[in-house]
Amino acid sequence: MADALTLERSASAHTNAKMQVVNLVKRFENAATGQSMEALSDINLTVQKGEFLTIVGPSGCGKTTLLRILAGLIEPTSGQVLLDGVPITGPSPTLGFVFQSDNLMPWRTVWDNVGFGPEMRGERKKDYAPRIEHLLELVGLEGFAKYYPHQLSGGMRQRVNLARALAIEPDVLLMDEPFAALDAQMREIMQDELLRIWKETGNTVIFITHQIDEAIFLADRLLILAARPGRVQELMDIDLPRPRTLEIKRTPHFTEMADHVWHGIERQVRASIRHEQFASGAPKRSGAELAS
Amino acid sequence: MTTQLTFDQAPSAIRNPRPKPPSSFQKMYRHYRSSLIATGSILAGLLLWEFAARLIIRDKLFLVAPSEVIVRSIELLQTGEIQQHTATSAFEFFAGFALSAVVGVFGGLMIGTSKLTRNIATPWISALYSTPTVALSPLLILWFGLGMWSKVIVVFIVSVFPVLVNTQAGIEGADERLVETARAFGAKRSQIFTKVLLPAAVPFIVAGLRLGIGRGLVGVVVAELFGATSGLGYLITVSSQIFDMGALFAAVVILAGAGVISTELVKILERKIAPWRA
Ligand SMILES: Nc1ncnc2c1ncn2[C@@H]1O[C@H](COP(=O)(O)OP(=O)(O)O)[C@@H](O)[C@H]1O
Ligand SMILES: [Mg+2]
């Protein structure tokens, strides 16, 4: 492991590595049954500065867990994550997180939810207010600044979730199935917007999705995770020209890649569907699931 | 913990954005209509009571008519007796309740956030929360005398636990995911407390205060029944001994009014500090 670390570190000296994942392992212990489950097994990955990496994989393969570790929210069992060559020890102010469930504060208005990050950092309201106004416009919610989350649709809440992550002007955007709750049109608009923001800011984006065409459309590189335990199955370069328009999704090359990704994870997905049917009724992460 | 979206799930249905909130006129009308019905219901009840007292029961020892309660109340107002008794009980209630609100909220916050305090306090709380501590009143009167302070302490003891227990539940029930979200955005421990745990607990705190009010009012009266020199409970005891049913009812009506008013005040407080729940 030390060798791999030195290797990765020296690599970051002359490449443009933004984030490096080195021999990452994550096990969850189930206190009730005393069993431990390997959620991620020996992940190695380097994400370049400014790169757009998408991650697909069957449900429960550890995508969210990987992202939470990258964000410094939970600790890996072993291995390391380097941000700009420095091991991360906790949440970093340069990482923006878009959560899978929107996780908005019900007691804050849309405006105050978007301004949450700057407020936590102690920025002065009058300094970040223009940024918030701009972001609300960007996600099409300028008329809803004073609304509370319970007054919004799922899609609108998810856009607030995105704006909140952008409000801290992050170097790296970590996005966990951010568009899953949006309808097809809104999703395509948001994909476009995201690519535009990405180009404008030069952010690094790590984007989880369960939609294969979305994963290909957005990505520079696409990571397929295999399940039980979660591990890298394949890392694909997506060599489609940019800027990308919707028509690209109908080109033979695009469908070829989509077929390839689908075949890559089909078996996994089928297995996970069977698994879920088997465990249906039981809540996720229950003992039953961990034990199987 | 996190809601899972899976491959085999269809994208969740999109709800339409809510229509504009109803105009203030519509709101007022709705509010007005329900209070109209409530007032009508009370008036009908009073009429029935008047009717029963005048035509069916007729024995003033058993049931006195509302009209006579009003007449007797006016007499008591003129002598200033009712003001004096009300002031005594009001002081006892407010002093005791304010004490339990402060102690209950702060205690609940501490128990909810610190494991040590929780371990120390839990056995006491479980033992005392559901005990009818109002039964301790005679003892407290023996210790602290017939005056107001024994009543203040009774009110405190009976109303502090609902506030304490609810505040703790609110802190402990705060959504883990929101705590993680705050952490992801760089919130410090103190910020997680003030910006996540505390607002999450507000509705619970308000519910605890409401329960505490109900218990506190009962506490005042019961404590005064056991021994006092002034107060509405004292008025009830004395009037029942001299069969002055009009005065007895006057005291009960004031207590009912106090309950309604305090509960409404807490509701207004909730709307002020927790507008997102409207
Ligand atoms: N806090 C946790 N405690 C126990 N098990 C967990 C926890 N978080 C995730 N898991 C388990 O780890 C596996 C991967 O979960 P997750 O990362 O959420 O998958 P994905 O996002 O790919 O659907 C699942 O089997 C899940 O039940
Ligand atoms: Mg997930």
Coordinates of N, CA and C and ligand atoms in Angstrom, one line a residue, chain A residues 59-65 100 176-177 208 285, chain B residues 2-5, ligand 2:
Chain A
S59 N -27.6 -0.7 -8.0 CA -27.9 -0.2 -6.7 C -27.3 -1.0 -5.6
G60 N -26.8 -0.3 -4.6 CA -26.2 -0.9 -3.5 C -24.7 -1.3 -3.7
C61 N -24.1 -0.9 -4.8 CA -22.7 -1.3 -5.1 C -21.7 -0.4 -4.4
G62 N -22.2 0.6 -3.7 CA -21.3 1.4 -2.9 C -21.0 2.8 -3.5
K63 N -21.8 3.3 -4.5 CA -21.5 4.6 -5.1 C -21.6 5.7 -4.1
T64 N -22.7 5.7 -3.3 CA -22.9 6.8 -2.3 C -21.8 6.7 -1.3
T65 N -21.5 5.5 -0.9 CA -20.4 5.3 0.1 C -19.1 5.9 -0.4
Q100 N -28.1 12.8 -2.7 CA -29.1 12.0 -3.5 C -30.5 12.3 -3.1
D176 N -24.5 13.1 -6.3 CA -25.0 11.7 -6.1 C -26.4 11.6 -6.7
E177 N -26.5 11.1 -7.9 CA -27.8 10.9 -8.6 C -28.6 12.2 -8.5
I208 N -22.5 10.7 -10.0 CA -23.1 9.4 -9.9 C -24.5 9.4 -10.6
R285 N -30.4 -1.8 4.2 CA -29.4 -1.8 5.2 C -29.8 -2.5 6.5
Chain B
T2 N -30.1 7.2 3.8 CA -30.4 7.9 2.6 C -31.5 7.2 1.8
T3 N -32.4 7.9 1.2 CA -33.4 7.3 0.3 C -32.6 6.7 -0.9
Q4 N -33.0 5.5 -1.2 CA -32.3 4.8 -2.3 C -33.1 4.9 -3.6
L5 N -32.4 5.3 -4.6 CA -33.1 5.3 -6.0 C -32.4 4.2 -6.7
Ligands
MG2 MG -26.7 5.8 -3.6

